[in-house]
mmCIF file of C-alpha atoms and ligand atoms in Angstrom:
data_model
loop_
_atom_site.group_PDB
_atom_site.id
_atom_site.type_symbol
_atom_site.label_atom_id
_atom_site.label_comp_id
_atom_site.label_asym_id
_atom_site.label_seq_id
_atom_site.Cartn_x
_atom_site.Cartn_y
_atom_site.Cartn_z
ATOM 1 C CA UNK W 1 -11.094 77.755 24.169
ATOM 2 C CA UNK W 2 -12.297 75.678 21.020
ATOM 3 C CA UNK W 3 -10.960 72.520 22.398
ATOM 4 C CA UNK W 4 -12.099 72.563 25.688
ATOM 5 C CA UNK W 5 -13.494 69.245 27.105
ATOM 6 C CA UNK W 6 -16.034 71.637 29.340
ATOM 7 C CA UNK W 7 -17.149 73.848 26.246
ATOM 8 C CA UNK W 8 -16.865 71.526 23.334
ATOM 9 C CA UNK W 9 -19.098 68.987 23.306
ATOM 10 C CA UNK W 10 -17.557 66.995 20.068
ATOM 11 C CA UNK W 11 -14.168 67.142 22.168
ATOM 12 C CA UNK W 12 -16.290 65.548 24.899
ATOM 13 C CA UNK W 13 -17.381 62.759 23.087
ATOM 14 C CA UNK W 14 -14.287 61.903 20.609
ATOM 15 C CA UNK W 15 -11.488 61.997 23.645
ATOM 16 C CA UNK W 16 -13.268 59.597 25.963
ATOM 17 C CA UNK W 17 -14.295 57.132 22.682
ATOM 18 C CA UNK W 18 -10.960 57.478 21.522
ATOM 19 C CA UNK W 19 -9.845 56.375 24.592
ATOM 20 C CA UNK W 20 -12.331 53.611 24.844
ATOM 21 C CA UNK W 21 -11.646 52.308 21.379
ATOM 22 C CA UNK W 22 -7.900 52.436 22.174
ATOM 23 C CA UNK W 23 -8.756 50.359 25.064
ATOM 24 C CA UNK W 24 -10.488 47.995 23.010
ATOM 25 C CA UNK W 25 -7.636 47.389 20.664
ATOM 26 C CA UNK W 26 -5.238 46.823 23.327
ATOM 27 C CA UNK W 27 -7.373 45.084 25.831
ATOM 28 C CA UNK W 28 -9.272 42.335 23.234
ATOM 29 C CA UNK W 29 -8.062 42.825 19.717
ATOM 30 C CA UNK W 30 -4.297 42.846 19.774
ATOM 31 C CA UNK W 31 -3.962 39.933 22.353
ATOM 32 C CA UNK W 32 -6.506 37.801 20.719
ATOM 33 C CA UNK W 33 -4.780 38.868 17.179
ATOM 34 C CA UNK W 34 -1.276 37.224 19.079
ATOM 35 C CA UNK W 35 -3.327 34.111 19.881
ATOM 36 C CA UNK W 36 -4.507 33.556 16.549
ATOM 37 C CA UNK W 37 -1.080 34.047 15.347
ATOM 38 C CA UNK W 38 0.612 31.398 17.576
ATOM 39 C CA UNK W 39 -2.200 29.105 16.834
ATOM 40 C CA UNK W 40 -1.314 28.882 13.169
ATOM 41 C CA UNK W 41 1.816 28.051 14.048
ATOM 42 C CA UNK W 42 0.541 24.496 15.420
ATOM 43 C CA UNK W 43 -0.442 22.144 13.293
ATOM 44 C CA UNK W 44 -3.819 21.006 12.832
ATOM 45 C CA UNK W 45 -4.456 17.496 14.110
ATOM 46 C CA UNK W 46 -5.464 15.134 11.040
ATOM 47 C CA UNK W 47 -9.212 15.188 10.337
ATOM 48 C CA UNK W 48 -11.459 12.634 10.968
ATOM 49 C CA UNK W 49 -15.455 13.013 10.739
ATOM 50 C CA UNK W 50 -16.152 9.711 13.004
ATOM 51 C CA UNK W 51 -13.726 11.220 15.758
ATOM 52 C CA UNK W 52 -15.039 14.757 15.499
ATOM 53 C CA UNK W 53 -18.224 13.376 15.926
ATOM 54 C CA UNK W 54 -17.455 11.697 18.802
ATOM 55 C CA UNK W 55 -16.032 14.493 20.641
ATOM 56 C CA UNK W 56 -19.388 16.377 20.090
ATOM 57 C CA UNK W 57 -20.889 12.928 22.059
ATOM 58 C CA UNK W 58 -18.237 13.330 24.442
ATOM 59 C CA UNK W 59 -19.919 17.012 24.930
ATOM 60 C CA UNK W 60 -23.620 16.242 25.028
ATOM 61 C CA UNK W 61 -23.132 12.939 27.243
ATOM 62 C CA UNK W 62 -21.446 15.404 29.583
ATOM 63 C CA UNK W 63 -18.633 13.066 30.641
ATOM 64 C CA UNK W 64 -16.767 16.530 31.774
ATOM 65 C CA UNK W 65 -18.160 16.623 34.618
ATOM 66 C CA UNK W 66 -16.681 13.741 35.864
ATOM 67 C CA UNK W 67 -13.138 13.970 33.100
ATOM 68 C CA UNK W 68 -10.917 16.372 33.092
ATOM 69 C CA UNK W 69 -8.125 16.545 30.342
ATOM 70 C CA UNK W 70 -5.323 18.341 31.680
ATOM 71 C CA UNK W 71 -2.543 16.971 33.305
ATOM 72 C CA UNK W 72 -1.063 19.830 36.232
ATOM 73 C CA UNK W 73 2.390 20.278 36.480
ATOM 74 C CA UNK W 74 4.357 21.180 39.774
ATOM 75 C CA UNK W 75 5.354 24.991 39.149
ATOM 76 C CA UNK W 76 8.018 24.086 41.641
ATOM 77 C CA UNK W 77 9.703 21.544 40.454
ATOM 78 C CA UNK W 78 10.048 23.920 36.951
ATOM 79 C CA UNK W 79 13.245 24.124 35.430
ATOM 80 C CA UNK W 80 15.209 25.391 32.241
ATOM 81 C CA UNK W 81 16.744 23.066 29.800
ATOM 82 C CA UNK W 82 18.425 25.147 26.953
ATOM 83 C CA UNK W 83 15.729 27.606 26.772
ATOM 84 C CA UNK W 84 13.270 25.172 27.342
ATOM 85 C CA UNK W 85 10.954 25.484 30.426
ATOM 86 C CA UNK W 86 10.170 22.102 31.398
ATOM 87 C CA UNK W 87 7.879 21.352 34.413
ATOM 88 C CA UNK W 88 7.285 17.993 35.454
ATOM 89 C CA UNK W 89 4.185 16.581 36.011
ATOM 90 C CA UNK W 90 2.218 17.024 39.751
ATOM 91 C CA UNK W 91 3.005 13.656 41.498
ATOM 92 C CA UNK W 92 -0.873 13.224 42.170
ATOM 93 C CA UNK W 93 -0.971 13.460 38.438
ATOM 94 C CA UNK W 94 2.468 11.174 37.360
ATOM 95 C CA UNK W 95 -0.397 7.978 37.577
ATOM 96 C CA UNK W 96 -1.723 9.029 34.318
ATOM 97 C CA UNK W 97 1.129 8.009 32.665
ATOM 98 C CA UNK W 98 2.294 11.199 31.654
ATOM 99 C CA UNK W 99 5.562 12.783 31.393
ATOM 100 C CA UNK W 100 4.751 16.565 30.962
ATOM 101 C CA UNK W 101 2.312 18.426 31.866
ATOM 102 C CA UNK W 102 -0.634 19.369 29.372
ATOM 103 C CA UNK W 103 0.419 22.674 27.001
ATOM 104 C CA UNK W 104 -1.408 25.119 25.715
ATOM 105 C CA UNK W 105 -0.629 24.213 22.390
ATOM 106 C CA UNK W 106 -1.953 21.454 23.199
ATOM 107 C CA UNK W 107 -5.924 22.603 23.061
ATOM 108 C CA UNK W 108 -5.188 25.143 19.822
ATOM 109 C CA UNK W 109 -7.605 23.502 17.493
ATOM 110 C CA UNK W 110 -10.467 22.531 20.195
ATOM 111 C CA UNK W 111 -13.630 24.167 20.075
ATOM 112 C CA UNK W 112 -14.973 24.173 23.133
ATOM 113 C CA UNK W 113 -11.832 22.505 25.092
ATOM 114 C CA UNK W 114 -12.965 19.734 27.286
ATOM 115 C CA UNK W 115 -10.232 20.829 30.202
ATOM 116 C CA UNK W 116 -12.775 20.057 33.197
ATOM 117 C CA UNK W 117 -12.546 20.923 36.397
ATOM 118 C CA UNK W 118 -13.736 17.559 38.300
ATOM 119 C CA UNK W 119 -11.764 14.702 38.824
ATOM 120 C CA UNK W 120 -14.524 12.031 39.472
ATOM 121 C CA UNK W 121 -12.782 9.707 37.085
ATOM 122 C CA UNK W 122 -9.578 9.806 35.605
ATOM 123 C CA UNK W 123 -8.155 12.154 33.697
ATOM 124 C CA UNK W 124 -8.944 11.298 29.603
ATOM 125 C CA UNK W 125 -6.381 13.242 28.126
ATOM 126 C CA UNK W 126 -3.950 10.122 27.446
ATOM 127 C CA UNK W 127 -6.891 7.208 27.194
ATOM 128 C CA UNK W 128 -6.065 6.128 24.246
ATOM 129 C CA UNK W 129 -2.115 5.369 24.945
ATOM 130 C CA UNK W 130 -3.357 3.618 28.144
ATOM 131 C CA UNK W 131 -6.952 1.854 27.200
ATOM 132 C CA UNK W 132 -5.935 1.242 23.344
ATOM 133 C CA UNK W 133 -8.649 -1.670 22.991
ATOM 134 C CA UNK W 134 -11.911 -0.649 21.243
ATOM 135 C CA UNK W 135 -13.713 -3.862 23.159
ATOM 136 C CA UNK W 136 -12.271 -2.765 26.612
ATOM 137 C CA UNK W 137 -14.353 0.561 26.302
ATOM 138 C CA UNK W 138 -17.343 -0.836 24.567
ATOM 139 C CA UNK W 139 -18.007 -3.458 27.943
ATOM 140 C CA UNK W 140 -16.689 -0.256 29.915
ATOM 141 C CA UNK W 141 -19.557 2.237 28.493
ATOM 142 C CA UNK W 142 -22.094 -0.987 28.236
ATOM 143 C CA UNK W 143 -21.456 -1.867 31.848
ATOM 144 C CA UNK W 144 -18.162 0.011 33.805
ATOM 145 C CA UNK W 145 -18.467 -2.516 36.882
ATOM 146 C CA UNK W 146 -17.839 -5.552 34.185
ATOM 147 C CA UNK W 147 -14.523 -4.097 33.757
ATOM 148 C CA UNK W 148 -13.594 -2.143 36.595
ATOM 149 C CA UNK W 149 -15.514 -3.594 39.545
ATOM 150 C CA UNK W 150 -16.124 -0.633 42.395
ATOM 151 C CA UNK W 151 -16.755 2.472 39.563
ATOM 152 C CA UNK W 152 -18.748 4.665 39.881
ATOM 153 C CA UNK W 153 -19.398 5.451 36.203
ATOM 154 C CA UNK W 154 -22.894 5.368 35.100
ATOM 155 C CA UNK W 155 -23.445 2.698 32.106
ATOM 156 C CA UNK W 156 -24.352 3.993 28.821
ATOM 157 C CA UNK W 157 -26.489 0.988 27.834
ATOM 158 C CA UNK W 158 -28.795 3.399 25.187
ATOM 159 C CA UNK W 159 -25.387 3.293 22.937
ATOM 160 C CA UNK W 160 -25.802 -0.044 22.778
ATOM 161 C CA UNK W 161 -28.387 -2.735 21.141
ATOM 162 C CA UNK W 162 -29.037 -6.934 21.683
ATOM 163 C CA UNK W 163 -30.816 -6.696 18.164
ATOM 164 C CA UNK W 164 -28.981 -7.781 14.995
ATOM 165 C CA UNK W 165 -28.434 -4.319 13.058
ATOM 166 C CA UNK W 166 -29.919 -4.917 9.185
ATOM 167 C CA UNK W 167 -29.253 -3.276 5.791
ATOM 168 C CA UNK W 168 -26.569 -0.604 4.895
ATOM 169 C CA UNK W 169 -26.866 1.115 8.596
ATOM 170 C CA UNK W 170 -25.171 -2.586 9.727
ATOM 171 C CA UNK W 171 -21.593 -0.643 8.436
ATOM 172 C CA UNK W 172 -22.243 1.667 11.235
ATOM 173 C CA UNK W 173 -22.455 -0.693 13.540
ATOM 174 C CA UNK W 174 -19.518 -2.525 15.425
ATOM 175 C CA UNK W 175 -20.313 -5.972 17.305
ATOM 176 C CA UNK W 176 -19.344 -6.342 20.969
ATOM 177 C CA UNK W 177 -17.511 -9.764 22.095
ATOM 178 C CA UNK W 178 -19.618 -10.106 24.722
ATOM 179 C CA UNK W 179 -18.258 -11.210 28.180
ATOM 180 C CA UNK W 180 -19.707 -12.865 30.964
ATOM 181 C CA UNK W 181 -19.264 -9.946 33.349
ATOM 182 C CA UNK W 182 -21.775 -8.073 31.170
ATOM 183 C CA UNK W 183 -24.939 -10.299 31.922
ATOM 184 C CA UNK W 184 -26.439 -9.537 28.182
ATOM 185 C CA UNK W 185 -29.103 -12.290 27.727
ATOM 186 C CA UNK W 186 -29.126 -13.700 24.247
ATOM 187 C CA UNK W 187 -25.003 -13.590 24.068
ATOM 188 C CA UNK W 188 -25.016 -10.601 20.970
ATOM 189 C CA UNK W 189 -24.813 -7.371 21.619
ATOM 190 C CA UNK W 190 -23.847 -4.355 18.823
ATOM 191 C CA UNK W 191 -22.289 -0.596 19.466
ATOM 192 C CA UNK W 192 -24.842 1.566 18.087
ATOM 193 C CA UNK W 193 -22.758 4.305 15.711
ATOM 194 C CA UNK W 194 -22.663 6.832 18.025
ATOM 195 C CA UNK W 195 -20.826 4.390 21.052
ATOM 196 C CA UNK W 196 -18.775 3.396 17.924
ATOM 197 C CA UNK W 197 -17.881 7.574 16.901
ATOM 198 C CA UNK W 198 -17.718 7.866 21.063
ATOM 199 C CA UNK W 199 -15.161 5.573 21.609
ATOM 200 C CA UNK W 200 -13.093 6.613 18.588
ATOM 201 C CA UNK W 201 -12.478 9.831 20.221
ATOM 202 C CA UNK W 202 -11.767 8.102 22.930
ATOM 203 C CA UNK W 203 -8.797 6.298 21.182
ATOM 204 C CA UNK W 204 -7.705 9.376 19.327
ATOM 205 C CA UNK W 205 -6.751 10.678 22.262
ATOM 206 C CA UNK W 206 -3.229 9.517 22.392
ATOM 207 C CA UNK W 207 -1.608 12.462 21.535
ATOM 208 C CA UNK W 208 0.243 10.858 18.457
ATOM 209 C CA UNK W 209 0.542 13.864 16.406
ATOM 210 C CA UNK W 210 1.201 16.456 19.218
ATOM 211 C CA UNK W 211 4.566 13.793 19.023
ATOM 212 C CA UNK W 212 4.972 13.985 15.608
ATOM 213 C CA UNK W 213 5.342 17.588 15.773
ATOM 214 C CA UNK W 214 7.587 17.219 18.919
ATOM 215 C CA UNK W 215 5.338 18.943 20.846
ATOM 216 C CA UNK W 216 4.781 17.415 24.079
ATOM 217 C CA UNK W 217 4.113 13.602 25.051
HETATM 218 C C1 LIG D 1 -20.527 10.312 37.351
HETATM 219 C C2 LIG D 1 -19.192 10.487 36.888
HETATM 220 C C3 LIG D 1 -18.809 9.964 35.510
HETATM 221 C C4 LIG D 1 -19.340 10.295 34.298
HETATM 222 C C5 LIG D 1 -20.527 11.205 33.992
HETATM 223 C C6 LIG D 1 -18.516 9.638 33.307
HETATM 224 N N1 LIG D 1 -17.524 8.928 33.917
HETATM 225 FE FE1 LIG D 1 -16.048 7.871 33.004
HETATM 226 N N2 LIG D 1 -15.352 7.270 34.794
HETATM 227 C C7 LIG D 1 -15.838 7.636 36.019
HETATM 228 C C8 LIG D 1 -15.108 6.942 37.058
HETATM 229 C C9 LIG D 1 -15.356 7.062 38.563
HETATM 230 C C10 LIG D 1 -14.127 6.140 36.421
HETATM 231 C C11 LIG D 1 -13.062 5.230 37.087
HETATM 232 C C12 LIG D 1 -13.561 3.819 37.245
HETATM 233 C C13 LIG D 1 -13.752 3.140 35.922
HETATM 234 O O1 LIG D 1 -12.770 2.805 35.234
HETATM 235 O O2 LIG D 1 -14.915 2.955 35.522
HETATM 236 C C14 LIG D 1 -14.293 6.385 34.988
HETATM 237 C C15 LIG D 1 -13.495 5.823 34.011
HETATM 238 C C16 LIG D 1 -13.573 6.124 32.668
HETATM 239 C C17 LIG D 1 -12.652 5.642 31.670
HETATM 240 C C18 LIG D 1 -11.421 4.780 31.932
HETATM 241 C C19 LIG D 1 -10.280 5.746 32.115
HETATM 242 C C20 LIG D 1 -9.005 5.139 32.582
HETATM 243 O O3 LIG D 1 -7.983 5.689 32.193
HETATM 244 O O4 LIG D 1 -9.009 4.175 33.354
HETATM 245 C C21 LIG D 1 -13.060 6.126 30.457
HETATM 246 C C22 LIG D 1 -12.409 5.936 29.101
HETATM 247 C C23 LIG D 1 -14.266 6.898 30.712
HETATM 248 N N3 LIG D 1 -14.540 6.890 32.073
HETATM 249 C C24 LIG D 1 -14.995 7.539 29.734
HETATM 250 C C25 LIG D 1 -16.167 8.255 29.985
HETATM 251 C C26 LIG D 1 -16.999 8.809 28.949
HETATM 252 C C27 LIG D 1 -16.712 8.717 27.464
HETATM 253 C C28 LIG D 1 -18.057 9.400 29.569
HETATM 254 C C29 LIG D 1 -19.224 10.091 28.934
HETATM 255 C C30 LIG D 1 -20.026 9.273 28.043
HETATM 256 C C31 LIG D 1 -17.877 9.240 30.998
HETATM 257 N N4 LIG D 1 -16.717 8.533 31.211
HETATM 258 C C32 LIG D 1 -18.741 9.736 31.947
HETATM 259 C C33 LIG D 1 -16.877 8.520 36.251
HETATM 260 C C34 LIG D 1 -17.676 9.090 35.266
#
């Protein structure tokens, strides 16, 4: 009995590794292979260092924990249109402005995705379409009551300075119109560059190209 599992102790080994390296393959490689291969399919959203440096801000501030950027759809409602599924979007979420629910597609290119799981403000994942002013979110980061009076946002004044920026680093810069509601003495205030990358991402999220590529609104 050569190839007994009881007597052979190389027969021991190699069936139960095979096995586990089968496993492996099946379990991990193939199906992550599958998702690499439908993620090429997707286009890659135009680059932009300012914006990609503003979604790392958008990490490190931690504004997930209050943001989520997913819109739910209602399963339910979910119907075929010529192949298509199409599920419409969760009444409770219809507010955000948003036709159809988020995709998966939709977070191919994101490393780490920012889905979140807490809806302590409003869902992000269309800000840009609905908030398209640069000011609006500088006052709004600055001060969130100036703009939206009972919020519960904490202000990001440390992205922010009342002194006159100087030399090259003045490019980075962008100058806030300062309104009353924002009680900065001295009338001048300036988005330090981060607020300024920050609030690019925020405006870049308007899903423009995922409608270019007619995936998804
Ligand atoms: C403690 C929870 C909390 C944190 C942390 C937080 N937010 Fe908010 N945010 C809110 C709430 C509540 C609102 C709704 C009221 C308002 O407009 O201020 C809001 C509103 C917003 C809006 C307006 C959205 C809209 O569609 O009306 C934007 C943009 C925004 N937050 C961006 C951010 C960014 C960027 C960060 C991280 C720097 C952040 N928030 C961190 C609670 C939070």
């Amino acid at each position: 009995m050569a190839f007994s599992i009881h007597t052979n102790h190389r027969v021991l080994f190699l069936l139960p590794a095979g096995i586990y390296l089968v496993l492996v393959y099946l379990c991990a490689v193939w199906p992550a292979m599958q998702e690499q291969a439908a993620m090429e399919k997707i286009p890659q959203p135009p680059e932009n260092e300012l914006v990609a440096r503003g979604r790392e801000l958008y990490g490190s501030f931690n504004c997930v924990t209050c943001h989520t950027q997913q819109i739910r759809g209602d399963e339910r409602k979910a119907s075929d249109n010529d192949g298509v599924r199409v599920v419409p979007v969760l009444e409770a979420d219809a507010r955000f402005g948003r036709e159809l629910a988020t995709r998966a597609e939709e977070y191919a290119w994101q490393a780490p995705v920012f889905m979140g799981t807490q809806r302590i403000g409003p869902d992000l994942s269309s800000t840009g379409r609905r908030l398209p002013e640069a000011q609006w979110h500088y006052w709004h980061l600055y001060d969130p009551q100036s703009v939206s009076p009972d919020s519960l946002m904490p202000p990001h004044r440390f992205l922010f300075t009342t002194e006159a920026p100087t030399g090259d680093a003045q490019y980075d810069y962008e100058e806030v119109q300062v309104i009353a509601g924002l009680g900065v003495s001295g009338g001048k205030l300036w988005a330090k560059p981060d607020a300024v990358a920050l609030v690019e991402y925020l405006l870049s999220l308007n899903r423009e190209y995922l409608e270019t590529e007619g995936l998804g609104k």
